[in-house]
Amino acid sequence: MALTTPAAQVGAIVPEQVRRQLTGRRSDTAGRIFQAVLIGAVAASVAVLGVLVYDMVQTGSGTLTGRLGDFLTGSLRSQPGESGLLQGLRGTFYIGVFTVVFAFPIGVGAAIYLEEYASKSRLSRFIDLNIRNLAGVPSVVYGILGLAIFVKALGSFTGPSSQGRSLISAGLTLAILVLPIVIITASEALRAVPGSLREAGYGVGATRWEVTRDHVLPYAAPGILTGTVLALARAMGEAAPLILVGAVTGFLSGGTELDPTTLGDRFTAMPIIITTWAGRPGPEWEQATAAAIVVLLVVVLLANAVAILLRNHYEKKRG
Amino acid sequence: MSDLTTPAAYTLEDFRGSRKRMRTEHLVRAVLFLAALLSIVISVLIVASLVGEAWTFVSQVEAASLWSDGWFPRRGIYDIKTLLTGTLIVTVIAMAVAMPLGLGAAIYLSEYAPAGVRKLLKPVLEILAGIPSVVLGFFALTFLSPVIVQRLSSEATQFNIAAAGIGVGILTIPLVASISEDAMRSVPAALREASYGLGARKITTTIRVVIPAAVSGLVAAFIVAVSRAIGETMVVFIAAGATGGSLFSTDPFKPGQTMTAAIASQAAGTDQVRGAGLTFQSLFFVALLLFAITLVLNVLAGRFVQRVRQAY
Amino acid sequence: MTDAPMVGSMPTSAPSRGGATVFDVHDVSVHYGDFRAVRDVSMQVKQHQITAFIGPSGCGKSTMLRCFNRMNDLIDTARVEGDISYHGVDLYDPAVNPVEVRRRIGMVFQKPNPFPKSIYDNVAYGPKVAGAKGNLDDVVEQALQGAALWDEVKDRLKESGMSLSGGQQQRLCIARAIATDPEVLLMDEPCSALDPIATGRIEDLMVEIKERYTIIIVTHNMQQAARVSDRTAFFTTEVSEESDRRTGLLVEFSDTDKIFTNPADERTENYVTGRFG
């Protein structure tokens, strides 16, 4: 122990002795166990993901390899061997469209206001806090909001033929649900824009909007895009709010056309189909459910992976 | 370029700027402000849409039916303690899964992992965070329940609260890991160096220096995870199996009901939310309760996060 | 027109050479929230001169510089008191648009900060937002020539401004600033991130272009002030009476020769002789 070497010995240090002191290995059993436990925690978390994906692919492989085309383009049927996902895919596609069309511009706009325009006034601090709390509101509560506003109060606009239980209601509800996520991630991206870039713009006499449009937004674009894709993936995977706004959980006639004039009709979506099928007994429904999950995972995880890689790529590029 | 002579005297007019540009500027500001204000409108709408019907429920429901032996809203039985107990059990099980795994992963990523490993693992955890909850619900029902829960207890039914709890726990691991890791990484390197400078080992530095310094953030991670677990719907809806209603139960190996699943299951399976008497309104009452609980937790967590920011 | 009154009982500065008064600063204080960063500054800045602001860090020289093109407006808590007039127009009149001010009073920053765009677009940006229509090739060429950068970049105007060396980037920033045809250039420690050779080129450039522009430069480098400036303002800090925090103030403003050889104030002398700061 170097620290415990008596001062008196310092004058007569033997190199051999110093060498022994410095190389003397203290057996760090506790440290090694601790590290093993930590690695175990990480491994378990990663393993869960692996097992889950493997299990779904394994269970769903029969359906996916046996009748993939039919599975993707068929409608809901009473037999698991005949049922297809087309109506769900259409619903999920339009929910994604609603998210991009509504949550993206409004969310980015709000983030620009909060980061670039608002002074740190009481109001802007309140808006900021409010957005953080909105992000923590359970999704089922957003479903209640959608039910009360879009289905009940505005039903004659959102779906005259479906008493408001339409894709329009669902899309708007989920756009509201992911809005705080878009705002928060866009705000983070805007905060990461160096102040010197803004100064450069103001220095040559650009207005706030010109600086934002020409310099800040292009710089923050990858970050904003990442946040939007993550929000999109979140919206496409949500089920609870859709149940509340009246997604069809049984059988649905029609609902296969991409024609936007049918957005006011009854609808279903991928997560709803999975939920419904998961509740049906028998291995055949289980296989169909697993296959539907693989399809949803491909869409959602691909979006996630692209977003994460995009962000990491730009982070690295900018050091 | 400027001429060499003194410019003619300026007047204020020279500095007013282009009308058109200023109009654009004001217009853009107004539009962006409205976008930001919309979040307040949404909050108000949430509260307004909850409170009205919830009040109808509270003022018309028979007090006795709020404390009976189960949650069967279609039969007019609204035992709130059934839902609260179910929610509590799910949350406790979820935290028992998510806290050790999430914290362990966070400590490893923040203190131990080599840069390369970290860069590989972070995205994996983020992808885990992106898994839709319906998927975990089905996984809980078809994998966790038979493979884990039913082995722990031979009494366990196929649909059970424990499997749902583990599923919710898995869902919150990335959340715990990410908030905790942020907290630990914001501990200044100087503190670690001070500890190493005294000859402390890595484990000592981590446990005695880094974790105490990051404790506010870790508490925040815990609270956020609890809030998320309480608010999670689909895992419980699919795996806990109480679609119609539920008897009061404290047995995690039996089916059960949480607040969230109770809301969803009343709306599902039928064409419309309906039922005897106050079924529709009871949904808003439970949702208001849920909203209030998660709001308190989120505000609390925000305070703790703020504390980390102020400290460093 | 009286000469600018000095802080407290400071002797007035020697009569200055040069032409018309560009800025007339009277009793200016700048606050950040409750904190007073700089107080009671009065001075006159003359046309076609290089005026240097020197002093220890925290003395408010950069803060003061940013009052001239209302850059401080961008900081929420900043508040400017007193009068700053530009050719007789009160810069802080409510009717004055800071955007117009910044077009006429250009700025070059401490760290070169070209836009992550092409060299051409960097220079053309100012005129474009100011409403310039049509082909800007001539404007870009003139500005780049004015900043002594044209010969080095004329064959690669499409390349990113970020691809240039530090010194070239700073000259690009100067070109960008003069492209809007300003009368004044404010330079906030423009050479602090550059090596001595690049610094020399910028200094030469400043002397060259002062025939066209009025330049105010903040520098922590006294030799630089002595080399390039006609007039020098020395700022320092004092502990304010109201709080424990340091407030900047103008000690002496005079011809550069006088500041460095025969300063009127003891504090100036201590600073320029290296006994303080």
mmCIF file of N, CA, C and O in Angstrom, chain B residues 224-277:
data_model
loop_
_atom_site.group_PDB
_atom_site.id
_atom_site.type_symbol
_atom_site.label_atom_id
_atom_site.label_comp_id
_atom_site.label_asym_id
_atom_site.label_seq_id
_atom_site.Cartn_x
_atom_site.Cartn_y
_atom_site.Cartn_z
ATOM 1 N N VAL B 224 -41.210 8.684 -12.892
ATOM 2 C CA VAL B 224 -41.722 8.666 -14.267
ATOM 3 C C VAL B 224 -42.144 7.248 -14.661
ATOM 4 O O VAL B 224 -43.177 7.035 -15.295
ATOM 5 N N ALA B 225 -41.331 6.277 -14.246
ATOM 6 C CA ALA B 225 -41.648 4.892 -14.585
ATOM 7 C C ALA B 225 -42.942 4.443 -13.901
ATOM 8 O O ALA B 225 -43.769 3.760 -14.509
ATOM 9 N N VAL B 226 -43.121 4.839 -12.645
ATOM 10 C CA VAL B 226 -44.365 4.505 -11.941
ATOM 11 C C VAL B 226 -45.551 5.116 -12.677
ATOM 12 O O VAL B 226 -46.557 4.449 -12.942
ATOM 13 N N SER B 227 -45.395 6.385 -13.050
ATOM 14 C CA SER B 227 -46.469 7.074 -13.756
ATOM 15 C C SER B 227 -46.802 6.364 -15.070
ATOM 16 O O SER B 227 -47.969 6.175 -15.416
ATOM 17 N N ARG B 228 -45.748 5.976 -15.773
ATOM 18 C CA ARG B 228 -45.949 5.280 -17.048
ATOM 19 C C ARG B 228 -46.643 3.930 -16.828
ATOM 20 O O ARG B 228 -47.545 3.551 -17.582
ATOM 21 N N ALA B 229 -46.231 3.217 -15.777
ATOM 22 C CA ALA B 229 -46.821 1.905 -15.490
ATOM 23 C C ALA B 229 -48.292 2.039 -15.128
ATOM 24 O O ALA B 229 -49.127 1.241 -15.559
ATOM 25 N N ILE B 230 -48.603 3.063 -14.350
ATOM 26 C CA ILE B 230 -50.000 3.277 -13.967
ATOM 27 C C ILE B 230 -50.842 3.586 -15.202
ATOM 28 O O ILE B 230 -51.997 3.183 -15.308
ATOM 29 N N GLY B 231 -50.232 4.310 -16.149
ATOM 30 C CA GLY B 231 -50.989 4.736 -17.322
ATOM 31 C C GLY B 231 -51.025 3.730 -18.456
ATOM 32 O O GLY B 231 -51.714 3.931 -19.436
ATOM 33 N N GLU B 232 -50.259 2.648 -18.341
ATOM 34 C CA GLU B 232 -50.196 1.669 -19.426
ATOM 35 C C GLU B 232 -51.504 0.868 -19.512
ATOM 36 O O GLU B 232 -52.005 0.358 -18.531
ATOM 37 N N THR B 233 -52.010 0.776 -20.733
ATOM 38 C CA THR B 233 -53.326 0.168 -20.910
ATOM 39 C C THR B 233 -53.285 -1.219 -21.545
ATOM 40 O O THR B 233 -53.787 -2.195 -20.984
ATOM 41 N N MET B 234 -52.682 -1.298 -22.713
ATOM 42 C CA MET B 234 -52.935 -2.459 -23.557
ATOM 43 C C MET B 234 -52.342 -3.758 -23.018
ATOM 44 O O MET B 234 -52.909 -4.831 -23.212
ATOM 45 N N VAL B 235 -51.195 -3.684 -22.351
ATOM 46 C CA VAL B 235 -50.590 -4.900 -21.816
ATOM 47 C C VAL B 235 -51.569 -5.562 -20.843
ATOM 48 O O VAL B 235 -51.826 -6.765 -20.902
ATOM 49 N N VAL B 236 -52.121 -4.737 -19.956
ATOM 50 C CA VAL B 236 -53.061 -5.261 -18.964
ATOM 51 C C VAL B 236 -54.355 -5.709 -19.641
ATOM 52 O O VAL B 236 -54.912 -6.766 -19.327
ATOM 53 N N PHE B 237 -54.798 -4.913 -20.576
ATOM 54 C CA PHE B 237 -56.033 -5.207 -21.293
ATOM 55 C C PHE B 237 -55.953 -6.591 -21.949
ATOM 56 O O PHE B 237 -56.887 -7.388 -21.891
ATOM 57 N N ILE B 238 -54.805 -6.892 -22.556
ATOM 58 C CA ILE B 238 -54.675 -8.154 -23.275
ATOM 59 C C ILE B 238 -54.319 -9.314 -22.339
ATOM 60 O O ILE B 238 -54.877 -10.393 -22.435
ATOM 61 N N ALA B 239 -53.409 -9.064 -21.386
ATOM 62 C CA ALA B 239 -52.849 -10.183 -20.629
ATOM 63 C C ALA B 239 -53.506 -10.445 -19.286
ATOM 64 O O ALA B 239 -53.409 -11.549 -18.758
ATOM 65 N N ALA B 240 -54.181 -9.438 -18.703
ATOM 66 C CA ALA B 240 -54.751 -9.657 -17.370
ATOM 67 C C ALA B 240 -56.156 -10.207 -17.448
ATOM 68 O O ALA B 240 -56.693 -10.697 -16.460
ATOM 69 N N GLY B 241 -56.762 -10.079 -18.618
ATOM 70 C CA GLY B 241 -57.939 -10.862 -18.909
ATOM 71 C C GLY B 241 -59.237 -10.512 -18.233
ATOM 72 O O GLY B 241 -60.148 -11.327 -18.198
ATOM 73 N N ALA B 242 -59.368 -9.329 -17.684
ATOM 74 C CA ALA B 242 -60.651 -9.001 -17.079
ATOM 75 C C ALA B 242 -61.395 -8.048 -17.991
ATOM 76 O O ALA B 242 -61.391 -6.842 -17.784
ATOM 77 N N THR B 243 -62.005 -8.578 -19.038
ATOM 78 C CA THR B 243 -62.626 -7.689 -20.014
ATOM 79 C C THR B 243 -63.983 -7.191 -19.556
ATOM 80 O O THR B 243 -64.293 -6.017 -19.681
ATOM 81 N N GLY B 244 -64.792 -8.063 -19.015
ATOM 82 C CA GLY B 244 -66.127 -7.643 -18.630
ATOM 83 C C GLY B 244 -66.134 -6.883 -17.322
ATOM 84 O O GLY B 244 -66.838 -5.909 -17.132
ATOM 85 N N GLY B 245 -65.328 -7.307 -16.403
ATOM 86 C CA GLY B 245 -65.300 -6.714 -15.086
ATOM 87 C C GLY B 245 -64.430 -7.580 -14.225
ATOM 88 O O GLY B 245 -63.786 -8.517 -14.713
ATOM 89 N N SER B 246 -64.323 -7.264 -12.974
ATOM 90 C CA SER B 246 -63.423 -8.036 -12.144
ATOM 91 C C SER B 246 -63.890 -8.032 -10.700
ATOM 92 O O SER B 246 -64.371 -7.021 -10.198
ATOM 93 N N LEU B 247 -63.743 -9.172 -10.057
ATOM 94 C CA LEU B 247 -63.951 -9.233 -8.618
ATOM 95 C C LEU B 247 -62.744 -8.618 -7.939
ATOM 96 O O LEU B 247 -61.655 -8.563 -8.508
ATOM 97 N N PHE B 248 -62.965 -8.174 -6.702
ATOM 98 C CA PHE B 248 -61.836 -7.658 -5.953
ATOM 99 C C PHE B 248 -60.851 -8.797 -5.710
ATOM 100 O O PHE B 248 -61.235 -9.885 -5.294
ATOM 101 N N SER B 249 -59.573 -8.555 -6.029
ATOM 102 C CA SER B 249 -58.592 -9.618 -5.875
ATOM 103 C C SER B 249 -57.230 -9.035 -5.566
ATOM 104 O O SER B 249 -56.851 -7.987 -6.087
ATOM 105 N N THR B 250 -56.487 -9.694 -4.702
ATOM 106 C CA THR B 250 -55.122 -9.251 -4.431
ATOM 107 C C THR B 250 -54.136 -10.309 -4.892
ATOM 108 O O THR B 250 -52.941 -10.216 -4.611
ATOM 109 N N ASP B 251 -54.635 -11.322 -5.590
ATOM 110 C CA ASP B 251 -53.774 -12.417 -6.024
ATOM 111 C C ASP B 251 -53.200 -12.118 -7.397
ATOM 112 O O ASP B 251 -53.937 -12.049 -8.376
ATOM 113 N N PRO B 252 -51.888 -11.932 -7.486
ATOM 114 C CA PRO B 252 -51.312 -11.571 -8.781
ATOM 115 C C PRO B 252 -51.393 -12.697 -9.814
ATOM 116 O O PRO B 252 -51.173 -12.459 -10.995
ATOM 117 N N PHE B 253 -51.693 -13.915 -9.359
ATOM 118 C CA PHE B 253 -51.717 -15.026 -10.310
ATOM 119 C C PHE B 253 -53.104 -15.246 -10.903
ATOM 120 O O PHE B 253 -53.348 -16.201 -11.620
ATOM 121 N N LYS B 254 -54.020 -14.325 -10.554
ATOM 122 C CA LYS B 254 -55.384 -14.422 -11.067
ATOM 123 C C LYS B 254 -55.670 -13.217 -11.975
ATOM 124 O O LYS B 254 -54.931 -12.242 -11.955
ATOM 125 N N PRO B 255 -56.718 -13.302 -12.761
ATOM 126 C CA PRO B 255 -57.067 -12.142 -13.579
ATOM 127 C C PRO B 255 -57.378 -10.940 -12.702
ATOM 128 O O PRO B 255 -57.761 -11.105 -11.531
ATOM 129 N N GLY B 256 -57.194 -9.775 -13.272
ATOM 130 C CA GLY B 256 -57.478 -8.568 -12.498
ATOM 131 C C GLY B 256 -57.676 -7.383 -13.405
ATOM 132 O O GLY B 256 -57.556 -7.482 -14.633
ATOM 133 N N GLN B 257 -57.971 -6.259 -12.803
ATOM 134 C CA GLN B 257 -58.328 -5.079 -13.566
ATOM 135 C C GLN B 257 -57.558 -3.865 -13.061
ATOM 136 O O GLN B 257 -57.408 -3.676 -11.864
ATOM 137 N N THR B 258 -57.060 -3.052 -13.976
ATOM 138 C CA THR B 258 -56.476 -1.770 -13.595
ATOM 139 C C THR B 258 -57.397 -0.658 -14.063
ATOM 140 O O THR B 258 -58.338 -0.900 -14.817
ATOM 141 N N MET B 259 -57.080 0.562 -13.633
ATOM 142 C CA MET B 259 -57.907 1.706 -14.047
ATOM 143 C C MET B 259 -57.939 1.827 -15.565
ATOM 144 O O MET B 259 -58.998 1.989 -16.172
ATOM 145 N N THR B 260 -56.731 1.758 -16.164
ATOM 146 C CA THR B 260 -56.652 1.949 -17.612
ATOM 147 C C THR B 260 -57.418 0.876 -18.370
ATOM 148 O O THR B 260 -58.206 1.183 -19.261
ATOM 149 N N ALA B 261 -57.179 -0.376 -17.993
ATOM 150 C CA ALA B 261 -57.824 -1.470 -18.710
ATOM 151 C C ALA B 261 -59.334 -1.412 -18.516
ATOM 152 O O ALA B 261 -60.102 -1.772 -19.414
ATOM 153 N N ALA B 262 -59.770 -0.951 -17.345
ATOM 154 C CA ALA B 262 -61.200 -0.829 -17.103
ATOM 155 C C ALA B 262 -61.834 0.158 -18.074
ATOM 156 O O ALA B 262 -62.932 -0.067 -18.594
ATOM 157 N N ILE B 263 -61.105 1.250 -18.326
ATOM 158 C CA ILE B 263 -61.626 2.240 -19.272
ATOM 159 C C ILE B 263 -61.721 1.619 -20.670
ATOM 160 O O ILE B 263 -62.766 1.691 -21.335
ATOM 161 N N ALA B 264 -60.622 0.999 -21.091
ATOM 162 C CA ALA B 264 -60.599 0.470 -22.460
ATOM 163 C C ALA B 264 -61.594 -0.662 -22.643
ATOM 164 O O ALA B 264 -62.261 -0.752 -23.675
ATOM 165 N N SER B 265 -61.713 -1.524 -21.642
ATOM 166 C CA SER B 265 -62.542 -2.704 -21.864
ATOM 167 C C SER B 265 -64.028 -2.364 -21.926
ATOM 168 O O SER B 265 -64.811 -3.116 -22.500
ATOM 169 N N GLN B 266 -64.404 -1.230 -21.344
ATOM 170 C CA GLN B 266 -65.804 -0.847 -21.489
ATOM 171 C C GLN B 266 -66.115 -0.350 -22.885
ATOM 172 O O GLN B 266 -67.247 -0.424 -23.342
ATOM 173 N N ALA B 267 -65.107 0.202 -23.520
ATOM 174 C CA ALA B 267 -65.336 0.753 -24.850
ATOM 175 C C ALA B 267 -65.180 -0.312 -25.919
ATOM 176 O O ALA B 267 -65.679 -0.180 -27.023
ATOM 177 N N ALA B 268 -64.444 -1.388 -25.594
ATOM 178 C CA ALA B 268 -64.146 -2.396 -26.608
ATOM 179 C C ALA B 268 -65.240 -3.459 -26.667
ATOM 180 O O ALA B 268 -66.005 -3.641 -25.730
ATOM 181 N N GLY B 269 -65.273 -4.141 -27.767
ATOM 182 C CA GLY B 269 -66.146 -5.303 -27.872
ATOM 183 C C GLY B 269 -67.573 -4.957 -28.198
ATOM 184 O O GLY B 269 -68.341 -5.813 -28.597
ATOM 185 N N THR B 270 -67.933 -3.723 -28.028
ATOM 186 C CA THR B 270 -69.269 -3.317 -28.415
ATOM 187 C C THR B 270 -69.143 -2.242 -29.468
ATOM 188 O O THR B 270 -68.075 -1.689 -29.676
ATOM 189 N N ASP B 271 -70.244 -1.917 -30.078
ATOM 190 C CA ASP B 271 -70.205 -0.887 -31.093
ATOM 191 C C ASP B 271 -70.010 0.483 -30.488
ATOM 192 O O ASP B 271 -69.549 1.406 -31.118
ATOM 193 N N GLN B 272 -70.386 0.598 -29.254
ATOM 194 C CA GLN B 272 -70.405 1.914 -28.653
ATOM 195 C C GLN B 272 -70.247 1.748 -27.148
ATOM 196 O O GLN B 272 -70.574 0.716 -26.589
ATOM 197 N N VAL B 273 -69.703 2.792 -26.544
ATOM 198 C CA VAL B 273 -69.626 2.750 -25.090
ATOM 199 C C VAL B 273 -71.046 2.874 -24.540
ATOM 200 O O VAL B 273 -71.700 3.884 -24.705
ATOM 201 N N ARG B 274 -71.505 1.819 -23.940
ATOM 202 C CA ARG B 274 -72.836 1.923 -23.354
ATOM 203 C C ARG B 274 -73.000 0.910 -22.236
ATOM 204 O O ARG B 274 -72.123 0.110 -21.968
ATOM 205 N N GLY B 275 -74.105 0.924 -21.599
ATOM 206 C CA GLY B 275 -74.343 0.014 -20.497
ATOM 207 C C GLY B 275 -75.378 0.621 -19.581
ATOM 208 O O GLY B 275 -75.939 1.679 -19.883
ATOM 209 N N ALA B 276 -75.617 -0.048 -18.489
ATOM 210 C CA ALA B 276 -76.650 0.406 -17.590
ATOM 211 C C ALA B 276 -76.242 1.706 -16.922
ATOM 212 O O ALA B 276 -75.086 1.902 -16.577
ATOM 213 N N GLY B 277 -77.178 2.588 -16.777
ATOM 214 C CA GLY B 277 -77.029 3.781 -15.936
ATOM 215 C C GLY B 277 -75.794 4.602 -16.223
ATOM 216 O O GLY B 277 -75.683 5.268 -17.255
#
